[in-house]
Amino acid sequence: MGWRPGRLLSVAALVAATIAGPGVRPAPAVTHTINWDKYSLMIDGVRTFVWSGEFHPFRLPSQALWRDVLQKFKANGYNAVSMYFDWGYHSAAPGVYDFTGVRDMDAALAIAAEVGLYVIARPGPYINAETDGGGFPAWLATQAGRARTDAADYLVATDEWQAHIDPIIARHQLTNGTGTVLLYEIENELAATGTAQRNYLTHLRDKARADGITVPIFHNDKGRNGFWVPPSSGVPGTVTGPVDLYAFDGYPGGTCRSDNTPGSPNTAPDWGIYSAGGATGGASASPNTPGFAAEFGGGWFDFWGSNGSYACMGQREGPGYERVFYGTNIANRLTIQNFYMTSGGTSWGWLPAPVVYTSYDYGAALDEARQPRAKLAAMKELGLFLQSVPAITKVDRGSAVTPSSAAVKVYHNVNPDTQTHFYFAVHNPSNATTDDSFTFPVSTPDGAFTVPLRLNGQDAKTLVANLNFGGQHLVYSSSEIETLLRQGSTDTALLYGRTNEPGETVLRYAGQPTVTVLAGNVTSSFSNGNLKLSYVHSGLAQIRITGGGRDQLTLLLANQSTADTMWRQDTAAGPVLERGPRLVRTAAVNGSTLALTGDTAAASSLEIWAPAQVGTVTWNGAAVTMRRTSAGSLAADSQLPGPAAVTLPDLSAGTWRFSAESPEAVPSFNDSTWALANKTTTHSTTPPPTGQPVLTADDYGFHHGDVWYRGRFTAAADTIALRYGGGGAGLLQAWLDGVYLGQNVLPTGVSAPATTGTATFSVPTSLRTNAPHLLAVMVRNDAHNEDGGVNDAHKEGRGLISATLSPAAAVSLRVQGASTVDPVRGPLNNGGLFGERNGWHLPGFADGGWVTRPVPDTTAAPGTSWYRTGFDLAVPAGHDASLGLTLGNLAVPRSGGAYRVLIFVNGWNLGQYVGNVGPQHTFVLPTGVLDLHGHNTLALAVTSDGGAANALERVALTNLGTVRGG
């Protein structure tokens, strides 16, 4: 057998060398081969079904939590993780790169290898991903050459990025034997196909190979256009490119209704061997490479001013959706599938693109607080099945199958080598949610059979016939296979079905075997070499079958809720099956002791099917008293303890220190050190009007967050028109001679919001004098546009674009943004507020001279004010508590006033709350940033339109999920 991720611990020394960094020479490694044909990838000649989840380390600023998330992937049936690498996250300026701390991608890749996951590496240079500039560094906005082309200055920049990221990826390649990087994405969703793009992709490919990238290279086609297929494609209408594999993406799941409830299901598409074919048919665009969905919808992103649809998306694209849509992909022979997102995380700081707010929960299988949604269990069952039945990696379309009811359809595939049959049953059309009972014919070398089945609601089932596993032969089953285990000379098979639905399983024997029902209600009959078991899926039925010319088999028949509680781990001593806890993370056998780690969310039973030598068990290091059951399993005498209560401090009862900010609005403020906005040329796509100077903040080196302008003019102006770029929900506030003129917020409530606008203010009569005046303007930059259209959209101006007086008069402006890049938290943490420039957000700032102020507050002044407090946490040892900060009325989106808050925890900018825009009220505070066992500092930068209605509301800590373990 070839190398597989479950055996990764045998190369622990190599992994340790990888973690140590580029200066450490790893021990000699065993290299591996990666090949492919039209069916699947082959690793060392072994066909492998890649079942991957998308996870972005940059959206979770805590290395310890990377391990938590990746262990949850592995335990829940995934054998791969897909990772974007965000160029802008690592580079604050040309030639400046940081891969330390939360930006240590060596560590991220090493952890994935330790956990036992293949990695699909996606370094860009452009990633999209709802990130600032689509992952471009903000300094790229000032370049002359068009991005994502062969423009010379752009290629110099991409060479610089690849020269830093490629060696990191190369050190962790499976082909080197020093990691588990399996595939490398050369660019993402490059929808333009001109010569400039072909030259660009070729340049990227050549650079990657020169940098030591030896794994297969692919590009992700945005929406199945047949763009950038391998030269071997031969399909008319496709565009070939410098890639080894063709991949595409698709998000057919739909969205939620306006009332934030799941809408009617969409129809699952055929994007593989059952498609209409051709350049736009999905995998048919490249018939000689495996079907590869580089991004298949695991949810959808949400936008400023929505009703808050993440919880709804988690239901809409829940277990039924997964079985129907991902199962249809399996039937279509898409043997590389990556689900975007599986863990969305948080777009903290100034990371989010204009189209999204802070939370990137996505409705994913793991929510933003790292808690499992119900849909995660369905992914586990599908993933374990794919890893347990290797025959699924090579199938062709079988003969047509006609079920007894036109309300359903059955896809039929056959492995040409083993003659294993796969039947995928789904409603016809697949978006139907009726309750249908039917039969369909099965014809295998064992004979012809009629199989009864039922589909109730949004559901689908993948059934197997003519399967050899271990020492057994399955004729067919109307139950689905979750996993198959070989322990010594005995076999264990876990099958499952929907609760209270009938099932039947037929096994082949040379003679009549002995059937012992150990638990549950199961009847059996034997005829013509076939043992037929009949049952109803309820709880866990257990059957021992011996004799009949085969090895002993323990057959476990679970209903759906029981299947959800089952876990499989692979150890050097053989596979282990567990039942009961919220999560089983790891398993290791040392002599007769099985050491398990995992989580409990409540007191939990523990039952184990383990290799024969196992007699004792530990759970998170503590011994567990076990007994041998009549079924041969090991069961804990008492329940594993659940988590202890976690007490959170009442922030409203604490002491809040307060200081007004925005001194820049006062005419006497000294701005002599600010940059003079006197440039006359720009590469921005929003240049100033003829005759006006360049004002856009990027041109003066200010790329993220708030930027201030102070302008002087001598004129009697009636109106002031300020055109600005602010991104999604961007904000402008203006003062004239210290008098507040008002604020302007860019429109929200749509998925593609306006990112520039014009704020026009009427000058108070008392200030319409032909005398010197001081104009002060603050612009909140909620990120640079993505460049999905290959039109340099990321170069749209941010900050002021123009300042126009009426009657016309010249304005001389100075500009100031973020003063430095935070050396720990990176370039996306800070903007240009006065408090940020002076460290008011940092835990060590001395605020003892500030006044105290109540929270909730009762009034607010226009501009920005700061509130600071400290709090202590004492989460019990051995617990993982995911905590959040809730502002305002959690139950009602957009229920707050016209104010917004930048949330700093221990100096980290963890998000932006906008009371009257929303929808987000609760912000996840990741462990590692948050000290669960000590003192924490909370600083809130509150920017208000002024008045009691726009004051800071209730602020409270929220427990988003606690487990014992973690």
Phi, psi and omega in degrees: 000150177277174179295141175224156185302328181296344180258016187295331184298342177292347177246036182300325181295324179293319179297318180299321178294324179296316180299324184298339172110177189294340182280354183257126178280121180290160176294162178306135186243153174272118182283163181227155179253146174233115178234179181198162167219199184290345184270311189193172166287152175232121179255115187052037178084355182263123179295138185225127173272119183267116183240100196239150173240143179276133178212135182245108179305328182290347178264010178216089189281065179196112183300321181300325180283338172301316180296319179302310183296315184290326174296324178292323174302306184301313182295333183260030167093354177282143173246008180208158174229141175254131183233124164281150169239122188267110182305312183294337178291335184256345189232111179274340183201160178306132179080356182252121182223144182225118177237040179252164174057234182287356176254015182276093182283339168304314181294318181300315181289324178294320179296318178301319179293317179299320181290331179103036181243135166296158179235129167263110185269130183231085186271005181087225010299331179257132181243339187070258167060018181056040177247161178308122180064016183065024180097352175291144170294145185298331180295342179292340181295345182262003180284153179281317186288148178291133179291155177063032174225186177269021175304135189300314183292328177293318179294325175300318180293316181293326175301319180298315179296311182297325180298337178265317187275325183299315179299327177296312179296317182300325180295344185244023183282143175297322182297332177280341187079014182243016179177197186231016175295122189256324185218156183227123178269128187275332178192166186233124173054047177278095188274350174272143189231028180281179179300323180297325178284321178298315178298321180297310180297320178297320177298316179297316180298313182297321178295317179299315180295319178296331180276004175098011177283118183242351178284165179300144181251139178220168171234146180263112182281127181284094171086028168063063176259351187076024180271135174062057174269162177297155179302337182281359187304302180072011182266124179302141177090353178275163175244119182276156181209179184277062184229160176268323184234152173258132177226156181215169176233166179190142182229072187272009188284343182085184182234186181264160177291169180296336177272011175066037172241153181299134176277185178295143181298149170276170177272133179290132182274156171260108183240031180216232187288349175256008182284173177290346177088179176086188186296330185253016183268008182096235182297340180296344178292341180221080189290350182257005178235162182297148171298127193222106174263098184290333173216114171240137190305120170246022185147201178200154181279159183244161190235161177305133175081009177282184175272359180084082193259006186296315178298321178295317180296326177297331176275315183301315179258051182268205187303318180296315177302315182298316181295322182285308188281312180289326175296321175299321176298317178299315178298330180274009177064039170272095188266003167234110181232130176236131187254119186248114354261159168256329169221107187282315179079206190232130172273076187284166180059222180258032180285325188291140172292166181300340185276352183226161174262198189297311184291134172240040182305316171074000188069025189284168181299322169256122183285179186300331180271015177069021179264141182284134166273166181303331183292342181292324181295322178296323177295324178297314182295319177293315183295316179296323176301312183297327180278343183266342185237084185302336182299340181292344184279354178216099181223151170240164175296132176268185178295151181298141179243129181249109178287167183287345181237134177289352181284351180229163172226154182230116171283143182229116177240153181224135172283120186291340181272313186262347186060025171287135182255140176236129180240120179250111184257131183210159177298159179232099006283167189289347180272001176292149181233032181279177177250108187235126171254139186199174172232160173213153184276143174236128180232114181226175175302343178276352180130183179255137185221158173244120187254125176275146182207164178218140173235122183237115181077197177289107186198161175203159182221140176248116183246156187233142175222153179058056183243125169267130175214135183055234176257024188239165173223117177268123175284305172192165173211142172271000169267155178270150178274125171268310177200158179232134184233140172244117180237102185066238179255015179241156181239149172229132179236126176254115177242156183209164177203171181293146186304131177071008173272143180287156177213159174214141180229133181240128179239151185258134179221152177287328177217171184293124180274172174265126182248121178241118178276111184273332179200146178090182181245107181223133174251153182223154174213153182230130181204130175054039177084358182252125173264118181251126177249131180239143188192173170241135181290106181209116183063224180229107172274143182229130183230134173252129181238124180230161178076198179072015179086011181230167176292163179295140178233130167257118181255120179253124183242108188249149165278174189299314183295327177287319178302325180297338183263006183263144181226147175235133175232148177250132179235169178298334180273353182127172183287153179232138176245134181232155179222135168129299189292166176301322182202137167249117185274307185221158175216138178214138179252126177233104185067239180260006184255130173258119178258118179249144168235150181174194186234148167235135175262350175200169176306136192220144171284165177216121175231141188225136168250107192234165173305155191300329185286347184286125177233337179234156187222140169240149179234114184052039176090348181260138180294141178240126178285121184244158173227150178276125181275168178295340178274357178092356177276172172253133180231141178290138179294328179225165184287147170293139183291145173275182183289150172282165179292141177249121180263127181253141179291150176274107185293331181292339180270352180277177179268123178252126173267144188226141171212131172291153182234213179054045176294343180298340180283343182279130184304328185279357180300139183272109180249022187295337180270356181288158179288134176281123182279083185233012179290150183246351178228152180208153173260009176296150175281359177234072180291161180287163174300154179306131178094347178262152179284163175288128181246342189303134192297322181302326181294342179250013174086013180250110194249336190226145173072211188281145176224139182251145173232140171232121184238147180239137176209157175238103183186162174261086184273140175269319180224155176232121178251122183242107174274135185214159173247123184229359184071193181295129181059026179300156189226143170229134171237144185222146176229147173234120182053037179083357179267127182290123179271331180135186180227162178225133178242130179296148185304145179230184177090011177226158185283341177233080189286157171297140183244355171227160178193178179235125175259120180247126183240138173274127182285130177306144184306321183294342182257004179274067183237149179277074186212168177297137179227155178240116177260126177240131185224132172245130177241128173268121180263104177268052167092156176276148178297153169284165183247042182299332181272005182052046183231022180059034181298336179290348180269003175300138187297145173237152191080204178287142173255322177203155175230117187236124177263151172226122356300157187299138175199152182281145176236129176259120189242148168243156187224144178214129175236211179303133186276327181216165173265128179297121185290341180262316189265345172093179189289344185265006185275323192237147170250207189249025173298151178304317180296322177293318181295340183245013171080018182294342181274351188273149183295333183274001182293137181273103182255016183298336179275356179284156176282164174267157184208143179283149171227118008296152180263167184247352180204163180210147174261154176300145181103204185247138174228157182242140175236129181230140174210166175236154177209151180253141176241147178220062177294133183304145178301147179076016180240151174242106179253122175263116186247155177225169176243124182250130177243137174072204185270103185300330188281344188231108175298148177061028184268353183273184180273185181278071177210162178219158186227129165268126187258115178247122176243118183051036177090350182269129176280104187258009172148174181233123175261133175235107192303315186263009178243306176063198011268357192281132174244331183249131183242127182288134178249098189293138174300137186109311165286313176271131177271109182284352185230031182191205187269143180227149178245128178246123177235129181243121175263106188257117178253120190233158173274358177093152177100159185298325183290344185246032180266163180298130181269194179302140176232127185213147170281144184228133176273113183265358178150126179232136174232154167272123186123224176077000000 
